[in-house]
């Protein structure tokens, strides 16, 4: 292609992109002469060059557009129709340019239609045709042509002669030069910055990457030779390399605003098409990130903004009906956070329609109704990222073109980013994208698994834990799932060997790389950990890209090639089961804090005696053990085993349960106050997180009742029944006097499970128990019969919580004197303080059964003395 | 198919043997021939992928021709040779048993695949030359590297 023509194409494409952005601003501020002047000049420049190059069709069209623009400049009012006309003219110009780029010739045909409209609009509004004034000549010179064919308008501010200082100064003002009518600034900047072909920069980056590799190799060699003369100069080389790397990376940095340039036009067109009124506000447009990342994030961003405009923002009438301003807002913001850039796209529209998402998920077979019912709102929202999902009832031309949100998420995850969403019905949706600043060089942890080395990006790594049988941290197994106790949390583990099918790992010794992906934290078990290294990410071979656990390849200091692990991919293989287990554990420990679904309980499912599964709340189980059958002793008709220097009684759920004759006997260990009891099981099946509804209660001792868990009818075991069997004095039953039996306790808890669980316990302590499922029920019960000696209430309940209940009880004279014990999921100083204020007598942690019995006794003893 | 022009035209082929069979690759497609060292195997990759290796700072994906042709793995302990290929901007290397000489052969003598050619071989073959004493199978490099669903499933 002719050099001249190529330059023209590059330059014109840049100009056109700018015109797009300018025009939309212009429509909003029709009186802004500076914007108009800019647009006019850009169109004029195109026209002038077309004439020079002999492109008559383009010249005629731009001439007509210029004439109309000239009118506007001379004070003709700008109408929406006029802007639309000019935009479609520019679209035509673009399509002509496309053809020229492909065939080096103008396409056949003419633009009489547009020219006629442009002409008539210019004539209609003004009798005196103003001749198009000539542009200031120096402007043409400012437009230094880019030899590259890259039609990206964002290239020119990239390079300063001294990357460290001049670059930053150059990048921003040059952009300003285009948007503000400040030519002298433009001139000044032009002399401080030069345009560099993107390929040149990319090549430079590759070269620096090679240099970093070579430096790493040299460092590796020197590491092996203690007294080397190379040490000092190499250190210097190392520093210079690091500086150079940083400098080159900076030249590749571009403001995110470049990716936003097209969005005002997109939103404007959508508004016109959908009859909506939307204001697009952008903040942090000058936040910089690597141009490679920028390129990759452009399309997902556009899609998300389209989505907000199409699905999110309601039509004006609907907005007014909902008492919102008729004009919707889409807010784009970007900022740096750590080594990441955060981009937020927020609309103040209607929010996601959960019911419709649910219906769609079920319709598309992405999940069953039961599965959906068990999910939190956030989880349901995330289904919009599932492949093949689109909620738009009718496919509009804007969204629903087959490019779904799954593609958005894939694109973002491909560059190591994450996308998250929050939706408030009626108030809007917010998408948060988190992406790394650069893709080229990252710090990585080099690990070993199955005799091979792998790199794990440091960004995802939270900490390293050494695990071994003798150490502080021991890898334990629940059925087949390996887990690790780490500071009050149960960390699901995934052995890298298993993920990569590199043979069995011995399971006991190794290192756990604690990794975070999104909100999910898990441990990757590796055989060994070497060191961290700055690695240059080389793209994966196209033949290997289908393997989700790898994100790329790299060359180490010693010259060998290793694969880079993609934590996202590993998290996927971890599967939902492990994720659920982690959640269940969190739920049990932090017990029902607001993040977890109120009513779900994590349950340990096992078999004992019959084929029918049995379940106990995981929170009550202290430990799962397998005990060598030979160690089980029989004494006085009871099975005992030596366990942690104590004799632990083993109990069978019913007579059908048989102890194994040989091998390992699985048992559930329950511990309390230094005493342990083992419940004999045939097999541990699973850990599930389920909403527990005891549907049929049971009269059989030791059974609370039956519930459907994972589709199977499951017996819910009453642990409270077995504890006294193990130790007669477990609940000090003999203390139960006749006097106490006449005393009554009102137990208030919204969860039927806890009511079922605690009732026998309090009964066992010798009290009459009346239960209430809500604070309102409790107040009603108190009204009909105020002669309760004690109230035990959950603090967290829907509608009216325990604190409010206490206040209500205190407020009524008939009940003001009844002591109240609060059952708190978390006993914090704050909560205790608040509890004192509303009149709780005592605070007991929800799972502290002995504590509850003690508290009840103490309170009723006080009562006895007082009486 | 055989015009006067074609009859006179010669093409050069890099020849090599794998599992006893002589193969040829058009020389334009071949970058270099080298002895591969330190191939890093890639877990979870297809059997055809022998691994990745570092060739002068470039990462090269090594494809085991034996597996690609359905001839089983290289388990006899023999040391392969590698033929470096550039395809669609990526570097590959084909692991073969031994590399032979470069032959100049007239295009006119290239014959289509015999109809009873092994399916695995037929998929990647671009024709056959009858040489003295043996047959040379010309490989179509794009098809050799097309490890898509059809090939993976096989």
Tab-separated table of C-alpha atoms in Angstrom, chain A residues 364-632:
chain	number	residue	atom	x	y	z
A	364	UNK	CA	-31.722	-23.819	30.881
A	365	UNK	CA	-31.000	-26.741	33.134
A	366	UNK	CA	-28.038	-25.019	34.753
A	367	UNK	CA	-29.269	-26.048	38.173
A	368	UNK	CA	-32.247	-27.763	39.702
A	369	UNK	CA	-34.922	-25.977	41.653
A	370	UNK	CA	-33.655	-27.492	44.870
A	371	UNK	CA	-30.117	-26.354	44.181
A	372	UNK	CA	-31.304	-22.859	43.422
A	373	UNK	CA	-33.315	-22.715	46.597
A	374	UNK	CA	-30.179	-23.412	48.595
A	375	UNK	CA	-28.218	-20.600	46.996
A	376	UNK	CA	-27.568	-17.120	48.232
A	377	UNK	CA	-28.608	-14.104	46.207
A	378	UNK	CA	-25.035	-13.391	45.234
A	379	UNK	CA	-24.624	-16.918	43.931
A	380	UNK	CA	-27.794	-16.630	41.908
A	381	UNK	CA	-26.656	-13.316	40.458
A	382	UNK	CA	-23.457	-14.963	39.348
A	383	UNK	CA	-25.439	-17.245	37.081
A	384	UNK	CA	-25.605	-14.432	34.567
A	385	UNK	CA	-21.985	-15.299	33.836
A	386	UNK	CA	-22.858	-18.894	33.054
A	387	UNK	CA	-22.401	-19.945	29.429
A	388	UNK	CA	-25.555	-19.684	27.380
A	389	UNK	CA	-27.349	-17.383	29.749
A	390	UNK	CA	-29.258	-14.297	28.709
A	391	UNK	CA	-32.168	-12.874	30.653
A	392	UNK	CA	-33.426	-10.384	28.141
A	393	UNK	CA	-36.943	-11.576	27.466
A	394	UNK	CA	-36.675	-10.391	23.926
A	395	UNK	CA	-33.431	-10.285	22.075
A	396	UNK	CA	-32.718	-6.655	21.362
A	397	UNK	CA	-30.183	-5.541	18.847
A	398	UNK	CA	-28.045	-4.292	21.691
A	399	UNK	CA	-27.496	-7.305	23.809
A	400	UNK	CA	-28.338	-10.888	23.196
A	401	UNK	CA	-26.159	-11.128	20.164
A	402	UNK	CA	-24.616	-14.325	21.319
A	403	UNK	CA	-21.830	-12.489	23.073
A	404	UNK	CA	-22.921	-13.264	26.559
A	405	UNK	CA	-21.668	-12.370	29.958
A	406	UNK	CA	-19.799	-15.656	29.978
A	407	UNK	CA	-17.558	-14.272	27.260
A	408	UNK	CA	-17.033	-11.153	29.335
A	409	UNK	CA	-15.986	-13.203	32.293
A	410	UNK	CA	-13.784	-15.475	30.209
A	411	UNK	CA	-11.994	-12.538	28.636
A	412	UNK	CA	-11.345	-10.978	31.988
A	413	UNK	CA	-10.244	-14.194	33.596
A	414	UNK	CA	-7.915	-14.880	30.710
A	415	UNK	CA	-5.864	-11.885	31.736
A	416	UNK	CA	-5.839	-13.007	35.329
A	417	UNK	CA	-8.646	-10.735	36.351
A	418	UNK	CA	-11.905	-11.271	38.155
A	419	UNK	CA	-15.351	-9.826	37.694
A	420	UNK	CA	-17.826	-9.517	40.473
A	421	UNK	CA	-21.267	-8.045	40.709
A	422	UNK	CA	-23.541	-6.604	43.316
A	423	UNK	CA	-27.147	-5.928	42.665
A	424	UNK	CA	-29.711	-4.153	44.787
A	425	UNK	CA	-33.250	-4.531	43.482
A	426	UNK	CA	-34.569	-1.163	42.431
A	427	UNK	CA	-31.290	0.597	43.169
A	428	UNK	CA	-28.967	-0.737	40.504
A	429	UNK	CA	-26.192	-3.091	39.620
A	430	UNK	CA	-22.462	-2.688	40.098
A	431	UNK	CA	-19.871	-4.704	38.237
A	432	UNK	CA	-16.380	-4.690	39.667
A	433	UNK	CA	-13.511	-5.786	37.485
A	434	UNK	CA	-10.107	-6.415	38.988
A	435	UNK	CA	-7.250	-6.897	36.584
A	436	UNK	CA	-3.476	-6.976	36.883
A	437	UNK	CA	-1.598	-3.884	35.728
A	438	UNK	CA	0.601	-5.809	33.408
A	439	UNK	CA	0.746	-9.266	31.981
A	440	UNK	CA	4.309	-9.445	30.890
A	441	UNK	CA	6.382	-9.918	34.041
A	442	UNK	CA	5.124	-11.185	37.363
A	443	UNK	CA	6.578	-12.468	40.554
A	444	UNK	CA	5.974	-16.166	40.991
A	445	UNK	CA	6.566	-18.904	43.500
A	446	UNK	CA	8.391	-21.871	42.036
A	447	UNK	CA	7.067	-25.142	43.426
A	448	UNK	CA	7.507	-28.812	42.784
A	449	UNK	CA	4.913	-31.519	42.344
A	450	UNK	CA	5.446	-35.019	41.056
A	451	UNK	CA	9.041	-34.274	40.106
A	452	UNK	CA	8.107	-31.297	37.906
A	453	UNK	CA	8.435	-27.630	38.672
A	454	UNK	CA	5.630	-25.119	38.288
A	455	UNK	CA	5.206	-21.397	38.843
A	456	UNK	CA	2.340	-20.011	40.908
A	457	UNK	CA	1.776	-16.255	40.494
A	458	UNK	CA	2.601	-14.582	43.786
A	459	UNK	CA	-0.426	-12.308	43.537
A	460	UNK	CA	-2.743	-15.173	44.310
A	461	UNK	CA	-0.641	-16.566	47.158
A	462	UNK	CA	-1.589	-15.563	50.683
A	463	UNK	CA	0.897	-17.622	52.672
A	464	UNK	CA	2.847	-20.828	52.794
A	465	UNK	CA	2.271	-23.504	55.401
A	466	UNK	CA	4.430	-26.510	55.972
A	467	UNK	CA	2.350	-29.569	56.597
A	468	UNK	CA	3.559	-32.800	58.099
A	469	UNK	CA	2.542	-35.512	60.487
A	470	UNK	CA	4.883	-34.264	63.142
A	471	UNK	CA	4.423	-30.586	62.669
A	472	UNK	CA	1.861	-28.171	63.891
A	473	UNK	CA	-0.207	-28.472	60.724
A	474	UNK	CA	-1.438	-31.865	59.733
A	475	UNK	CA	-3.342	-32.669	56.579
A	476	UNK	CA	-6.556	-34.380	57.580
A	477	UNK	CA	-9.144	-36.057	55.461
A	478	UNK	CA	-12.892	-35.966	55.510
A	479	UNK	CA	-13.743	-38.996	53.445
A	480	UNK	CA	-11.475	-38.321	50.476
A	481	UNK	CA	-11.303	-34.577	50.744
A	482	UNK	CA	-8.045	-33.317	52.245
A	483	UNK	CA	-8.338	-30.360	54.578
A	484	UNK	CA	-6.067	-28.374	56.839
A	485	UNK	CA	-6.862	-26.580	60.046
A	486	UNK	CA	-5.532	-23.103	59.798
A	487	UNK	CA	-6.276	-20.599	62.508
A	488	UNK	CA	-9.842	-21.570	63.306
A	489	UNK	CA	-10.672	-22.286	59.718
A	490	UNK	CA	-10.843	-25.463	57.791
A	491	UNK	CA	-8.978	-24.942	54.564
A	492	UNK	CA	-9.963	-27.158	51.653
A	493	UNK	CA	-6.873	-28.573	50.023
A	494	UNK	CA	-6.176	-29.571	46.505
A	495	UNK	CA	-3.003	-31.555	45.879
A	496	UNK	CA	-1.330	-30.270	42.742
A	497	UNK	CA	-0.376	-33.839	41.895
A	498	UNK	CA	-4.032	-34.809	41.750
A	499	UNK	CA	-4.983	-31.809	39.661
A	500	UNK	CA	-2.235	-32.533	37.172
A	501	UNK	CA	-2.572	-36.323	37.428
A	502	UNK	CA	1.051	-36.710	38.366
A	503	UNK	CA	0.533	-39.727	40.547
A	504	UNK	CA	-0.632	-40.258	44.085
A	505	UNK	CA	0.670	-37.954	46.719
A	506	UNK	CA	1.494	-39.479	50.056
A	507	UNK	CA	-0.893	-37.005	51.576
A	508	UNK	CA	0.934	-36.383	54.790
A	509	UNK	CA	3.954	-34.241	54.068
A	510	UNK	CA	4.276	-31.258	51.863
A	511	UNK	CA	3.753	-27.560	51.615
A	512	UNK	CA	0.430	-25.872	51.423
A	513	UNK	CA	0.307	-22.787	49.242
A	514	UNK	CA	-2.644	-20.876	50.617
A	515	UNK	CA	-4.257	-19.324	47.577
A	516	UNK	CA	-7.072	-16.899	47.092
A	517	UNK	CA	-9.242	-16.656	44.030
A	518	UNK	CA	-12.020	-14.147	44.353
A	519	UNK	CA	-13.445	-14.770	47.795
A	520	UNK	CA	-12.470	-18.427	47.764
A	521	UNK	CA	-9.458	-19.435	49.795
A	522	UNK	CA	-7.926	-22.865	49.389
A	523	UNK	CA	-4.629	-24.640	49.797
A	524	UNK	CA	-2.623	-26.078	46.952
A	525	UNK	CA	-0.543	-28.983	48.235
A	526	UNK	CA	2.876	-29.223	46.603
A	527	UNK	CA	5.847	-31.460	47.288
A	528	UNK	CA	8.370	-28.678	47.583
A	529	UNK	CA	8.839	-24.932	47.383
A	530	UNK	CA	11.960	-23.419	45.901
A	531	UNK	CA	12.000	-19.643	45.749
A	532	UNK	CA	10.263	-16.702	44.174
A	533	UNK	CA	11.387	-15.411	40.846
A	534	UNK	CA	10.399	-12.627	38.502
A	535	UNK	CA	9.117	-14.571	35.571
A	536	UNK	CA	8.367	-13.424	32.069
A	537	UNK	CA	5.047	-14.825	31.023
A	538	UNK	CA	5.186	-16.345	27.591
A	539	UNK	CA	1.894	-17.087	25.974
A	540	UNK	CA	0.781	-20.694	25.978
A	541	UNK	CA	1.048	-22.719	22.870
A	542	UNK	CA	-2.278	-22.835	21.098
A	543	UNK	CA	-2.143	-26.598	21.483
A	544	UNK	CA	-2.133	-26.312	25.253
A	545	UNK	CA	-4.535	-23.471	25.780
A	546	UNK	CA	-7.430	-25.800	26.446
A	547	UNK	CA	-5.873	-26.902	29.741
A	548	UNK	CA	-7.497	-24.634	32.297
A	549	UNK	CA	-4.973	-25.078	35.095
A	550	UNK	CA	-2.163	-23.426	33.142
A	551	UNK	CA	-2.080	-19.772	32.216
A	552	UNK	CA	1.223	-19.674	30.389
A	553	UNK	CA	4.787	-20.814	30.202
A	554	UNK	CA	8.025	-19.258	31.303
A	555	UNK	CA	11.749	-19.839	31.148
A	556	UNK	CA	13.493	-20.065	34.483
A	557	UNK	CA	16.904	-18.752	35.370
A	558	UNK	CA	18.427	-22.170	34.700
A	559	UNK	CA	17.025	-22.169	31.179
A	560	UNK	CA	14.339	-24.759	31.662
A	561	UNK	CA	10.766	-24.189	30.618
A	562	UNK	CA	8.049	-24.517	33.211
A	563	UNK	CA	4.297	-24.131	33.206
A	564	UNK	CA	2.564	-21.314	35.066
A	565	UNK	CA	-0.330	-22.477	37.207
A	566	UNK	CA	-3.562	-20.555	36.842
A	567	UNK	CA	-5.127	-20.324	40.303
A	568	UNK	CA	-8.523	-19.732	38.686
A	569	UNK	CA	-8.234	-23.023	36.882
A	570	UNK	CA	-7.194	-24.844	40.035
A	571	UNK	CA	-10.114	-23.325	41.907
A	572	UNK	CA	-12.422	-24.722	39.282
A	573	UNK	CA	-11.079	-28.228	39.720
A	574	UNK	CA	-11.470	-27.830	43.434
A	575	UNK	CA	-15.093	-28.159	42.627
A	576	UNK	CA	-18.184	-27.044	44.310
A	577	UNK	CA	-18.030	-29.651	47.010
A	578	UNK	CA	-14.892	-28.268	48.534
A	579	UNK	CA	-16.146	-24.742	48.214
A	580	UNK	CA	-19.258	-25.754	50.042
A	581	UNK	CA	-17.213	-27.440	52.749
A	582	UNK	CA	-15.242	-24.266	53.286
A	583	UNK	CA	-18.400	-22.285	53.475
A	584	UNK	CA	-19.913	-24.774	55.853
A	585	UNK	CA	-16.941	-24.548	58.132
A	586	UNK	CA	-17.070	-20.793	58.078
A	587	UNK	CA	-20.730	-20.963	58.804
A	588	UNK	CA	-20.136	-23.232	61.742
A	589	UNK	CA	-17.345	-21.205	63.248
A	590	UNK	CA	-18.536	-17.710	62.627
A	591	UNK	CA	-21.920	-19.240	62.908
A	592	UNK	CA	-24.535	-17.692	60.839
A	593	UNK	CA	-23.004	-14.311	60.303
A	594	UNK	CA	-24.737	-12.209	57.717
A	595	UNK	CA	-22.741	-13.498	54.777
A	596	UNK	CA	-24.006	-17.008	55.018
A	597	UNK	CA	-27.499	-18.037	54.310
A	598	UNK	CA	-29.447	-17.819	57.524
A	599	UNK	CA	-30.991	-21.220	57.559
A	600	UNK	CA	-28.346	-23.536	56.230
A	601	UNK	CA	-26.503	-25.832	58.560
A	602	UNK	CA	-23.485	-27.881	57.668
A	603	UNK	CA	-24.133	-31.486	58.333
A	604	UNK	CA	-21.931	-34.493	58.506
A	605	UNK	CA	-23.632	-37.345	56.718
A	606	UNK	CA	-22.669	-40.872	57.687
A	607	UNK	CA	-24.005	-44.385	57.783
A	608	UNK	CA	-24.353	-46.555	60.833
A	609	UNK	CA	-26.377	-49.700	61.243
A	610	UNK	CA	-28.805	-49.262	58.374
A	611	UNK	CA	-28.369	-48.141	54.783
A	612	UNK	CA	-30.346	-45.029	55.545
A	613	UNK	CA	-27.993	-42.056	55.870
A	614	UNK	CA	-27.707	-40.321	59.195
A	615	UNK	CA	-26.596	-36.787	59.884
A	616	UNK	CA	-25.337	-34.648	62.732
A	617	UNK	CA	-24.487	-30.969	62.674
A	618	UNK	CA	-20.827	-30.685	61.788
A	619	UNK	CA	-20.383	-28.011	64.412
A	620	UNK	CA	-21.037	-30.500	67.161
A	621	UNK	CA	-18.459	-32.962	65.886
A	622	UNK	CA	-15.053	-32.360	67.313
A	623	UNK	CA	-13.126	-34.742	65.146
A	624	UNK	CA	-13.407	-37.646	62.799
A	625	UNK	CA	-11.152	-40.539	63.614
A	626	UNK	CA	-10.369	-43.964	62.364
A	627	UNK	CA	-9.384	-46.243	65.179
A	628	UNK	CA	-7.594	-49.527	64.863
A	629	UNK	CA	-10.117	-52.200	65.854
A	630	UNK	CA	-7.497	-54.001	67.909
A	631	UNK	CA	-7.347	-51.035	70.247
A	632	UNK	CA	-11.014	-51.218	71.144
